[in-house]
mmCIF file with all atom_site columns, C-alpha atoms in Angstrom:
data_model
loop_
_atom_site.group_PDB
_atom_site.id
_atom_site.type_symbol
_atom_site.label_atom_id
_atom_site.label_alt_id
_atom_site.label_comp_id
_atom_site.label_asym_id
_atom_site.label_entity_id
_atom_site.label_seq_id
_atom_site.pdbx_PDB_ins_code
_atom_site.Cartn_x
_atom_site.Cartn_y
_atom_site.Cartn_z
_atom_site.occupancy
_atom_site.B_iso_or_equiv
_atom_site.pdbx_formal_charge
_atom_site.auth_seq_id
_atom_site.auth_comp_id
_atom_site.auth_asym_id
_atom_site.auth_atom_id
_atom_site.pdbx_PDB_model_num
ATOM 1   C CA . MET J 1 1   ? -4.620  10.539  -21.348 1.00 0.00 ? 237 MET J CA 1
ATOM 2   C CA . LYS J 1 2   ? -3.894  13.933  -21.050 1.00 0.00 ? 238 LYS J CA 1
ATOM 3   C CA . SER J 1 3   ? -6.518  14.948  -23.809 1.00 0.00 ? 239 SER J CA 1
ATOM 4   C CA . ILE J 1 4   ? -9.221  12.377  -21.269 1.00 0.00 ? 240 ILE J CA 1
ATOM 5   C CA . HIS J 1 5   ? -8.136  14.215  -18.332 1.00 0.00 ? 241 HIS J CA 1
ATOM 6   C CA . ALA J 1 6   ? -8.667  17.623  -19.875 1.00 0.00 ? 242 ALA J CA 1
ATOM 7   C CA . GLY J 1 7   ? -12.271 16.334  -20.981 1.00 0.00 ? 243 GLY J CA 1
ATOM 8   C CA . LEU J 1 8   ? -13.778 15.052  -18.798 1.00 0.00 ? 244 LEU J CA 1
ATOM 9   C CA . ASN J 1 9   ? -12.847 17.680  -16.462 1.00 0.00 ? 245 ASN J CA 1
ATOM 10  C CA . ALA J 1 10  ? -14.010 20.279  -19.187 1.00 0.00 ? 246 ALA J CA 1
ATOM 11  C CA . VAL J 1 11  ? -17.444 18.615  -18.946 1.00 0.00 ? 247 VAL J CA 1
ATOM 12  C CA . ALA J 1 12  ? -17.788 18.832  -15.040 1.00 0.00 ? 248 ALA J CA 1
ATOM 13  C CA . ALA J 1 13  ? -16.991 22.506  -15.730 1.00 0.00 ? 249 ALA J CA 1
ATOM 14  C CA . VAL J 1 14  ? -20.199 22.686  -18.467 1.00 0.00 ? 250 VAL J CA 1
ATOM 15  C CA . LEU J 1 15  ? -22.201 20.904  -15.636 1.00 0.00 ? 251 LEU J CA 1
ATOM 16  C CA . ALA J 1 16  ? -21.008 22.632  -12.333 1.00 0.00 ? 252 ALA J CA 1
ATOM 17  C CA . ILE J 1 17  ? -21.959 26.958  -14.369 1.00 0.00 ? 253 ILE J CA 1
ATOM 18  C CA . ILE J 1 18  ? -25.286 24.765  -15.719 1.00 0.00 ? 254 ILE J CA 1
ATOM 19  C CA . SER J 1 19  ? -26.125 24.249  -11.512 1.00 0.00 ? 255 SER J CA 1
ATOM 20  C CA . ILE J 1 20  ? -24.562 27.566  -10.857 1.00 0.00 ? 256 ILE J CA 1
ATOM 21  C CA . VAL J 1 21  ? -26.963 29.116  -13.481 1.00 0.00 ? 257 VAL J CA 1
ATOM 22  C CA . ALA J 1 22  ? -30.370 27.236  -12.116 1.00 0.00 ? 258 ALA J CA 1
ATOM 23  C CA . VAL J 1 23  ? -29.803 27.878  -9.164  1.00 0.00 ? 259 VAL J CA 1
ATOM 24  C CA . PHE J 1 24  ? -29.136 31.649  -9.402  1.00 0.00 ? 260 PHE J CA 1
ATOM 25  C CA . ASP J 1 25  ? -32.818 31.586  -11.569 1.00 0.00 ? 261 ASP J CA 1
ATOM 26  C CA . TYR J 1 26  ? -34.861 29.505  -8.883  1.00 0.00 ? 262 TYR J CA 1
ATOM 27  C CA . HIS J 1 27  ? -33.692 32.066  -6.567  1.00 0.00 ? 263 HIS J CA 1
ATOM 28  C CA . ASN J 1 28  ? -35.501 34.588  -8.572  1.00 0.00 ? 264 ASN J CA 1
ATOM 29  C CA . VAL J 1 29  ? -37.753 32.842  -9.015  1.00 0.00 ? 265 VAL J CA 1
ATOM 30  C CA . ARG J 1 30  ? -38.721 32.169  -5.377  1.00 0.00 ? 266 ARG J CA 1
ATOM 31  C CA . SER J 1 31  ? -37.235 35.823  -4.114  1.00 0.00 ? 267 SER J CA 1
ATOM 32  C CA . ILE J 1 32  ? -34.735 34.027  -2.137  1.00 0.00 ? 268 ILE J CA 1
ATOM 33  C CA . PRO J 1 33  ? -31.718 35.988  -1.749  1.00 0.00 ? 269 PRO J CA 1
ATOM 34  C CA . HIS J 1 34  ? -28.759 35.399  -3.700  1.00 0.00 ? 270 HIS J CA 1
ATOM 35  C CA . MET J 1 35  ? -25.068 34.023  -1.815  1.00 0.00 ? 271 MET J CA 1
ATOM 36  C CA . TYR J 1 36  ? -26.440 34.369  1.820   1.00 0.00 ? 272 TYR J CA 1
ATOM 37  C CA . SER J 1 37  ? -25.009 31.495  3.349   1.00 0.00 ? 273 SER J CA 1
ATOM 38  C CA . LEU J 1 38  ? -21.117 29.433  4.335   1.00 0.00 ? 274 LEU J CA 1
ATOM 39  C CA . HIS J 1 39  ? -22.731 27.245  0.427   1.00 0.00 ? 275 HIS J CA 1
ATOM 40  C CA . SER J 1 40  ? -22.819 29.020  -1.652  1.00 0.00 ? 276 SER J CA 1
ATOM 41  C CA . TRP J 1 41  ? -19.428 31.408  -0.606  1.00 0.00 ? 277 TRP J CA 1
ATOM 42  C CA . VAL J 1 42  ? -17.524 28.513  -1.122  1.00 0.00 ? 278 VAL J CA 1
ATOM 43  C CA . GLY J 1 43  ? -19.361 26.848  -3.837  1.00 0.00 ? 279 GLY J CA 1
ATOM 44  C CA . LEU J 1 44  ? -19.526 29.696  -6.131  1.00 0.00 ? 280 LEU J CA 1
ATOM 45  C CA . THR J 1 45  ? -15.523 30.247  -5.760  1.00 0.00 ? 281 THR J CA 1
ATOM 46  C CA . VAL J 1 46  ? -14.951 26.858  -5.799  1.00 0.00 ? 282 VAL J CA 1
ATOM 47  C CA . VAL J 1 47  ? -16.282 27.308  -9.490  1.00 0.00 ? 283 VAL J CA 1
ATOM 48  C CA . ILE J 1 48  ? -14.388 30.121  -10.381 1.00 0.00 ? 284 ILE J CA 1
ATOM 49  C CA . LEU J 1 49  ? -11.163 28.473  -9.278  1.00 0.00 ? 285 LEU J CA 1
ATOM 50  C CA . TYR J 1 50  ? -12.121 24.724  -11.269 1.00 0.00 ? 286 TYR J CA 1
ATOM 51  C CA . VAL J 1 51  ? -12.240 26.784  -14.640 1.00 0.00 ? 287 VAL J CA 1
ATOM 52  C CA . GLN J 1 52  ? -9.143  29.036  -13.649 1.00 0.00 ? 288 GLN J CA 1
ATOM 53  C CA . GLN J 1 53  ? -7.843  25.687  -13.471 1.00 0.00 ? 289 GLN J CA 1
ATOM 54  C CA . LEU J 1 54  ? -8.876  24.246  -15.950 1.00 0.00 ? 290 LEU J CA 1
ATOM 55  C CA . ILE J 1 55  ? -8.132  26.616  -18.675 1.00 0.00 ? 291 ILE J CA 1
ATOM 56  C CA . LEU J 1 56  ? -4.267  27.062  -16.994 1.00 0.00 ? 292 LEU J CA 1
ATOM 57  C CA . GLY J 1 57  ? -4.139  23.842  -17.943 1.00 0.00 ? 293 GLY J CA 1
ATOM 58  C CA . PHE J 1 58  ? -5.348  23.442  -21.357 1.00 0.00 ? 294 PHE J CA 1
ATOM 59  C CA . PHE J 1 59  ? -2.704  26.833  -22.423 1.00 0.00 ? 295 PHE J CA 1
ATOM 60  C CA . ILE J 1 60  ? 0.149   25.276  -20.224 1.00 0.00 ? 296 ILE J CA 1
ATOM 61  C CA . PHE J 1 61  ? -0.181  21.039  -20.503 1.00 0.00 ? 297 PHE J CA 1
ATOM 62  C CA . LEU J 1 62  ? -2.246  20.084  -23.302 1.00 0.00 ? 298 LEU J CA 1
ATOM 63  C CA . LEU J 1 63  ? -1.320  22.752  -25.477 1.00 0.00 ? 299 LEU J CA 1
ATOM 64  C CA . PRO J 1 64  ? 2.692   22.497  -27.004 1.00 0.00 ? 300 PRO J CA 1
ATOM 65  C CA . TRP J 1 65  ? 3.059   26.337  -26.944 1.00 0.00 ? 301 TRP J CA 1
ATOM 66  C CA . ALA J 1 66  ? 4.756   26.331  -22.631 1.00 0.00 ? 302 ALA J CA 1
ATOM 67  C CA . PRO J 1 67  ? 8.188   26.175  -22.614 1.00 0.00 ? 303 PRO J CA 1
ATOM 68  C CA . LEU J 1 68  ? 8.904   22.397  -20.528 1.00 0.00 ? 304 LEU J CA 1
ATOM 69  C CA . SER J 1 69  ? 10.677  24.055  -18.033 1.00 0.00 ? 305 SER J CA 1
ATOM 70  C CA . LEU J 1 70  ? 6.998   26.699  -17.071 1.00 0.00 ? 306 LEU J CA 1
ATOM 71  C CA . ARG J 1 71  ? 5.707   22.842  -17.160 1.00 0.00 ? 307 ARG J CA 1
ATOM 72  C CA . ALA J 1 72  ? 8.141   21.549  -14.043 1.00 0.00 ? 308 ALA J CA 1
ATOM 73  C CA . VAL J 1 73  ? 7.937   24.375  -12.354 1.00 0.00 ? 309 VAL J CA 1
ATOM 74  C CA . ILE J 1 74  ? 3.801   24.252  -12.994 1.00 0.00 ? 310 ILE J CA 1
ATOM 75  C CA . MET J 1 75  ? 3.548   20.725  -11.813 1.00 0.00 ? 311 MET J CA 1
ATOM 76  C CA . PRO J 1 76  ? 3.037   20.498  -8.477  1.00 0.00 ? 312 PRO J CA 1
ATOM 77  C CA . ILE J 1 77  ? 0.547   23.659  -7.612  1.00 0.00 ? 313 ILE J CA 1
ATOM 78  C CA . HIS J 1 78  ? -1.488  22.214  -11.232 1.00 0.00 ? 314 HIS J CA 1
ATOM 79  C CA . VAL J 1 79  ? -1.492  18.891  -8.816  1.00 0.00 ? 315 VAL J CA 1
ATOM 80  C CA . TYR J 1 80  ? -1.645  20.547  -5.604  1.00 0.00 ? 316 TYR J CA 1
ATOM 81  C CA . SER J 1 81  ? -4.823  22.779  -6.977  1.00 0.00 ? 317 SER J CA 1
ATOM 82  C CA . GLY J 1 82  ? -6.572  20.244  -8.086  1.00 0.00 ? 318 GLY J CA 1
ATOM 83  C CA . LEU J 1 83  ? -6.823  18.436  -4.481  1.00 0.00 ? 319 LEU J CA 1
ATOM 84  C CA . LEU J 1 84  ? -7.443  21.231  -2.528  1.00 0.00 ? 320 LEU J CA 1
ATOM 85  C CA . LEU J 1 85  ? -10.903 21.454  -5.036  1.00 0.00 ? 321 LEU J CA 1
ATOM 86  C CA . PHE J 1 86  ? -11.533 18.365  -5.120  1.00 0.00 ? 322 PHE J CA 1
ATOM 87  C CA . ALA J 1 87  ? -11.616 18.414  -1.077  1.00 0.00 ? 323 ALA J CA 1
ATOM 88  C CA . THR J 1 88  ? -13.415 22.141  -0.869  1.00 0.00 ? 324 THR J CA 1
ATOM 89  C CA . VAL J 1 89  ? -16.093 20.553  -3.250  1.00 0.00 ? 325 VAL J CA 1
ATOM 90  C CA . ILE J 1 90  ? -17.389 17.535  -1.500  1.00 0.00 ? 326 ILE J CA 1
ATOM 91  C CA . ALA J 1 91  ? -17.015 19.632  1.480   1.00 0.00 ? 327 ALA J CA 1
ATOM 92  C CA . THR J 1 92  ? -19.851 22.348  0.180   1.00 0.00 ? 328 THR J CA 1
ATOM 93  C CA . VAL J 1 93  ? -21.498 19.081  -1.497  1.00 0.00 ? 329 VAL J CA 1
ATOM 94  C CA . LEU J 1 94  ? -22.264 18.096  2.824   1.00 0.00 ? 330 LEU J CA 1
ATOM 95  C CA . MET J 1 95  ? -22.477 21.645  3.464   1.00 0.00 ? 331 MET J CA 1
ATOM 96  C CA . GLY J 1 96  ? -25.309 21.752  1.018   1.00 0.00 ? 332 GLY J CA 1
ATOM 97  C CA . VAL J 1 97  ? -27.104 19.085  2.074   1.00 0.00 ? 333 VAL J CA 1
ATOM 98  C CA . THR J 1 98  ? -27.466 19.524  5.497   1.00 0.00 ? 334 THR J CA 1
ATOM 99  C CA . GLU J 1 99  ? -28.221 23.580  4.818   1.00 0.00 ? 335 GLU J CA 1
ATOM 100 C CA . LYS J 1 100 ? -31.070 22.039  3.050   1.00 0.00 ? 336 LYS J CA 1
ATOM 101 C CA . LEU J 1 101 ? -32.703 19.429  5.181   1.00 0.00 ? 337 LEU J CA 1
ATOM 102 C CA . PHE J 1 102 ? -32.952 22.167  7.456   1.00 0.00 ? 338 PHE J CA 1
ATOM 103 C CA . PHE J 1 103 ? -35.114 24.419  4.975   1.00 0.00 ? 339 PHE J CA 1
ATOM 104 C CA . VAL J 1 104 ? -36.753 21.593  4.010   1.00 0.00 ? 340 VAL J CA 1
ATOM 105 C CA . LEU J 1 105 ? -37.085 19.309  7.093   1.00 0.00 ? 341 LEU J CA 1
ATOM 106 C CA . LYS J 1 106 ? -39.460 21.135  9.079   1.00 0.00 ? 342 LYS J CA 1
ATOM 107 C CA . ASN J 1 107 ? -42.904 17.922  9.159   1.00 0.00 ? 343 ASN J CA 1
ATOM 108 C CA . PRO J 1 108 ? -41.060 15.964  10.828  1.00 0.00 ? 344 PRO J CA 1
ATOM 109 C CA . SER J 1 109 ? -38.755 17.969  11.764  1.00 0.00 ? 345 SER J CA 1
ATOM 110 C CA . TYR J 1 110 ? -35.170 17.464  10.935  1.00 0.00 ? 346 TYR J CA 1
ATOM 111 C CA . HIS J 1 111 ? -33.710 16.482  14.797  1.00 0.00 ? 347 HIS J CA 1
ATOM 112 C CA . SER J 1 112 ? -36.238 13.047  14.794  1.00 0.00 ? 348 SER J CA 1
ATOM 113 C CA . PHE J 1 113 ? -34.859 11.139  11.824  1.00 0.00 ? 349 PHE J CA 1
ATOM 114 C CA . PRO J 1 114 ? -36.716 11.307  9.480   1.00 0.00 ? 350 PRO J CA 1
ATOM 115 C CA . PRO J 1 115 ? -36.347 8.795   6.125   1.00 0.00 ? 351 PRO J CA 1
ATOM 116 C CA . GLU J 1 116 ? -35.218 11.653  4.440   1.00 0.00 ? 352 GLU J CA 1
ATOM 117 C CA . GLY J 1 117 ? -32.567 12.708  7.293   1.00 0.00 ? 353 GLY J CA 1
ATOM 118 C CA . VAL J 1 118 ? -31.311 9.315   7.874   1.00 0.00 ? 354 VAL J CA 1
ATOM 119 C CA . PHE J 1 119 ? -31.612 8.789   3.594   1.00 0.00 ? 355 PHE J CA 1
ATOM 120 C CA . THR J 1 120 ? -29.176 12.100  3.083   1.00 0.00 ? 356 THR J CA 1
ATOM 121 C CA . ASN J 1 121 ? -26.698 11.602  5.870   1.00 0.00 ? 357 ASN J CA 1
ATOM 122 C CA . ALA J 1 122 ? -26.316 8.126   4.729   1.00 0.00 ? 358 ALA J CA 1
ATOM 123 C CA . LEU J 1 123 ? -25.704 9.297   1.425   1.00 0.00 ? 359 LEU J CA 1
ATOM 124 C CA . GLY J 1 124 ? -23.019 12.659  2.810   1.00 0.00 ? 360 GLY J CA 1
ATOM 125 C CA . LEU J 1 125 ? -20.890 9.591   4.868   1.00 0.00 ? 361 LEU J CA 1
ATOM 126 C CA . LEU J 1 126 ? -20.300 8.167   1.252   1.00 0.00 ? 362 LEU J CA 1
ATOM 127 C CA . ILE J 1 127 ? -19.411 11.290  -0.558  1.00 0.00 ? 363 ILE J CA 1
ATOM 128 C CA . LEU J 1 128 ? -16.203 11.147  2.153   1.00 0.00 ? 364 LEU J CA 1
ATOM 129 C CA . ILE J 1 129 ? -15.426 7.005   1.713   1.00 0.00 ? 365 ILE J CA 1
ATOM 130 C CA . PHE J 1 130 ? -15.547 8.421   -1.841  1.00 0.00 ? 366 PHE J CA 1
ATOM 131 C CA . GLY J 1 131 ? -13.401 11.255  -1.383  1.00 0.00 ? 367 GLY J CA 1
ATOM 132 C CA . ALA J 1 132 ? -10.968 9.349   1.100   1.00 0.00 ? 368 ALA J CA 1
ATOM 133 C CA . LEU J 1 133 ? -10.888 6.350   -1.511  1.00 0.00 ? 369 LEU J CA 1
ATOM 134 C CA . ILE J 1 134 ? -9.563  9.425   -3.894  1.00 0.00 ? 370 ILE J CA 1
ATOM 135 C CA . PHE J 1 135 ? -6.928  10.503  -1.796  1.00 0.00 ? 371 PHE J CA 1
ATOM 136 C CA . TRP J 1 136 ? -5.441  7.258   -1.178  1.00 0.00 ? 372 TRP J CA 1
ATOM 137 C CA . ILE J 1 137 ? -5.707  6.567   -4.830  1.00 0.00 ? 373 ILE J CA 1
ATOM 138 C CA . VAL J 1 138 ? -4.181  10.040  -5.826  1.00 0.00 ? 374 VAL J CA 1
ATOM 139 C CA . THR J 1 139 ? -1.742  9.538   -2.778  1.00 0.00 ? 375 THR J CA 1
ATOM 140 C CA . ARG J 1 140 ? -0.133  5.948   -3.815  1.00 0.00 ? 376 ARG J CA 1
ATOM 141 C CA . PRO J 1 141 ? 2.737   5.522   -5.963  1.00 0.00 ? 377 PRO J CA 1
ATOM 142 C CA . GLN J 1 142 ? 1.403   2.452   -6.829  1.00 0.00 ? 378 GLN J CA 1
ATOM 143 C CA . TRP J 1 143 ? -1.629  4.490   -8.742  1.00 0.00 ? 379 TRP J CA 1
ATOM 144 C CA . LYS J 1 144 ? 0.747   6.731   -10.823 1.00 0.00 ? 380 LYS J CA 1
ATOM 145 C CA . ARG J 1 145 ? 0.712   6.640   -14.640 1.00 0.00 ? 381 ARG J CA 1
ATOM 146 C CA . PRO J 1 146 ? 3.806   4.589   -15.797 1.00 0.00 ? 382 PRO J CA 1
ATOM 147 C CA . THR J 1 147 ? 6.295   6.727   -17.302 1.00 0.00 ? 383 THR J CA 1
ATOM 148 C CA . GLU J 1 148 ? 6.778   6.081   -21.068 1.00 0.00 ? 384 GLU J CA 1
ATOM 149 C CA . PRO J 1 149 ? 10.389  4.008   -22.197 1.00 0.00 ? 385 PRO J CA 1
ATOM 150 C CA . GLY J 1 150 ? 12.695  6.911   -23.646 1.00 0.00 ? 386 GLY J CA 1
ATOM 151 C CA . SER J 1 151 ? 11.242  9.666   -20.925 1.00 0.00 ? 387 SER J CA 1
ATOM 152 C CA . THR J 1 152 ? 13.318  11.732  -18.804 1.00 0.00 ? 388 THR J CA 1
ATOM 153 C CA . LEU J 1 153 ? 11.237  13.592  -15.815 1.00 0.00 ? 389 LEU J CA 1
ATOM 154 C CA . LEU J 1 154 ? 12.294  16.657  -16.206 1.00 0.00 ? 390 LEU J CA 1
ATOM 155 C CA . GLN J 1 155 ? 11.954  19.262  -12.086 1.00 0.00 ? 391 GLN J CA 1
ATOM 156 C CA . PRO J 1 156 ? 12.216  22.451  -11.392 1.00 0.00 ? 392 PRO J CA 1
ATOM 157 C CA . ASN J 1 157 ? 15.055  21.479  -9.779  1.00 0.00 ? 393 ASN J CA 1
ATOM 158 C CA . GLY J 1 158 ? 16.745  20.321  -13.095 1.00 0.00 ? 394 GLY J CA 1
ATOM 159 C CA . GLY J 1 159 ? 16.791  16.994  -10.962 1.00 0.00 ? 395 GLY J CA 1
ATOM 160 C CA . ALA J 1 160 ? 16.279  13.608  -13.117 1.00 0.00 ? 396 ALA J CA 1
ATOM 161 C CA . ASP J 1 161 ? 15.192  11.665  -10.098 1.00 0.00 ? 397 ASP J CA 1
ATOM 162 C CA . GLY J 1 162 ? 10.453  10.220  -9.653  1.00 0.00 ? 398 GLY J CA 1
ATOM 163 C CA . MET J 1 163 ? 8.905   13.281  -7.228  1.00 0.00 ? 399 MET J CA 1
ATOM 164 C CA . GLU J 1 164 ? 6.261   14.068  -7.682  1.00 0.00 ? 400 GLU J CA 1
ATOM 165 C CA . GLY J 1 165 ? 5.147   17.137  -9.895  1.00 0.00 ? 401 GLY J CA 1
ATOM 166 C CA . ALA J 1 166 ? 8.181   15.947  -12.408 1.00 0.00 ? 402 ALA J CA 1
ATOM 167 C CA . ILE J 1 167 ? 7.212   15.861  -16.051 1.00 0.00 ? 403 ILE J CA 1
ATOM 168 C CA . ALA J 1 168 ? 8.172   12.815  -18.974 1.00 0.00 ? 404 ALA J CA 1
ATOM 169 C CA . ILE J 1 169 ? 9.465   14.005  -21.746 1.00 0.00 ? 405 ILE J CA 1
ATOM 170 C CA . SER J 1 170 ? 9.251   11.389  -24.770 1.00 0.00 ? 406 SER J CA 1
ATOM 171 C CA . SER J 1 171 ? 12.769  10.936  -26.612 1.00 0.00 ? 407 SER J CA 1
ATOM 172 C CA . GLY J 1 172 ? 13.679  8.902   -29.490 1.00 0.00 ? 408 GLY J CA 1
ATOM 173 C CA . PRO J 1 173 ? 16.339  7.314   -29.670 1.00 0.00 ? 409 PRO J CA 1
ATOM 174 C CA . SER J 1 174 ? 19.758  8.952   -29.920 1.00 0.00 ? 410 SER J CA 1
ATOM 175 C CA . PRO J 1 175 ? 22.143  8.625   -33.283 1.00 0.00 ? 411 PRO J CA 1
ATOM 176 C CA . ASP J 1 176 ? 24.825  6.737   -30.730 1.00 0.00 ? 412 ASP J CA 1
ATOM 177 C CA . ALA J 1 177 ? 22.317  4.341   -28.859 1.00 0.00 ? 413 ALA J CA 1
ATOM 178 C CA . ALA J 1 178 ? 22.346  1.532   -31.163 1.00 0.00 ? 414 ALA J CA 1
ATOM 179 C CA . ASP J 1 179 ? 26.542  2.198   -30.654 1.00 0.00 ? 415 ASP J CA 1
ATOM 180 C CA . THR J 1 180 ? 26.668  1.975   -27.091 1.00 0.00 ? 416 THR J CA 1
ATOM 181 C CA . GLU J 1 181 ? 24.381  -0.983  -26.558 1.00 0.00 ? 417 GLU J CA 1
ATOM 182 C CA . LEU J 1 182 ? 26.262  -3.169  -28.981 1.00 0.00 ? 418 LEU J CA 1
ATOM 183 C CA . SER J 1 183 ? 29.618  -1.820  -27.268 1.00 0.00 ? 419 SER J CA 1
ATOM 184 C CA . SER J 1 184 ? 27.920  -2.131  -23.240 1.00 0.00 ? 420 SER J CA 1
ATOM 185 C CA . GLU J 1 185 ? 27.012  -5.808  -24.474 1.00 0.00 ? 421 GLU J CA 1
ATOM 186 C CA . GLY J 1 186 ? 30.879  -6.681  -26.031 1.00 0.00 ? 422 GLY J CA 1
ATOM 187 C CA . THR J 1 187 ? 32.404  -5.572  -22.353 1.00 0.00 ? 423 THR J CA 1
ATOM 188 C CA . ALA J 1 188 ? 29.573  -7.660  -20.586 1.00 0.00 ? 424 ALA J CA 1
ATOM 189 C CA . ARG J 1 189 ? 31.194  -10.624 -22.486 1.00 0.00 ? 425 ARG J CA 1
ATOM 190 C CA . LYS J 1 190 ? 34.778  -9.933  -22.254 1.00 0.00 ? 426 LYS J CA 1
ATOM 191 C CA . ARG J 1 191 ? 33.504  -10.145 -18.580 1.00 0.00 ? 427 ARG J CA 1
ATOM 192 C CA . THR J 1 192 ? 32.054  -13.237 -18.445 1.00 0.00 ? 428 THR J CA 1
ATOM 193 C CA . LEU J 1 193 ? 35.182  -14.281 -19.993 1.00 0.00 ? 429 LEU J CA 1
ATOM 194 C CA . GLY J 1 194 ? 36.791  -13.675 -18.307 1.00 0.00 ? 430 GLY J CA 1
ATOM 195 C CA . LEU J 1 195 ? 35.532  -14.364 -15.481 1.00 0.00 ? 431 LEU J CA 1
ATOM 196 C CA . ASP J 1 196 ? 35.505  -18.148 -16.887 1.00 0.00 ? 432 ASP J CA 1
ATOM 197 C CA . ASP J 1 197 ? 38.955  -18.160 -17.889 1.00 0.00 ? 433 ASP J CA 1
ATOM 198 C CA . ALA J 1 198 ? 39.616  -17.240 -14.035 1.00 0.00 ? 434 ALA J CA 1
ATOM 199 C CA . GLY J 1 199 ? 38.010  -20.126 -12.726 1.00 0.00 ? 435 GLY J CA 1
ATOM 200 C CA . GLN J 1 200 ? 39.126  -22.554 -14.848 1.00 0.00 ? 436 GLN J CA 1
ATOM 201 C CA . ARG J 1 201 ? 43.192  -21.652 -14.276 1.00 0.00 ? 437 ARG J CA 1
ATOM 202 C CA . SER J 1 202 ? 41.669  -21.118 -10.639 1.00 0.00 ? 438 SER J CA 1
ATOM 203 C CA . THR J 1 203 ? 40.553  -25.249 -10.774 1.00 0.00 ? 439 THR J CA 1
ATOM 204 C CA . MET J 1 204 ? 43.323  -26.048 -12.682 1.00 0.00 ? 440 MET J CA 1
#
């Protein structure tokens, strides 16, 4: 699952870089100034931070080099940064489509409700609803990835509770696991027999 997560984000980062190169080339051909709008400022910033998030996540979480303590410390920051970047991308898209409408809708103008404007506004609402659904899914405990069997949750404070940003580490059965299981079963049987004897004595 980590490989799929990293692969999809890598594809998205490549597409974002290609899009930025295409925008700069388009501005050069049309002699349009670069980086003058809030849309361009936020857009370039989020792409840079997105690539940085991808590279750090690759070296810390995907490769087995980083110590588990470092992963436990970085995981909450990684999760928060991903949500922040996702929200910023949605804001950038909404600013971009609105900016484009003001540029291209001259006759009829944007404020006269042309079909292009209504369609783009509806598209913006769908994008906003999509983002809200993603945030709902991410923040619901029942949608979180289940812990693998035989795994331990590591956290920055050394606890073992299931908290946000905890790391599940798979561990094989210990050499005494079978003995412990057998002894626990034997203890349970003794307790059951003891309860049965007590019940029989009480009915005599």
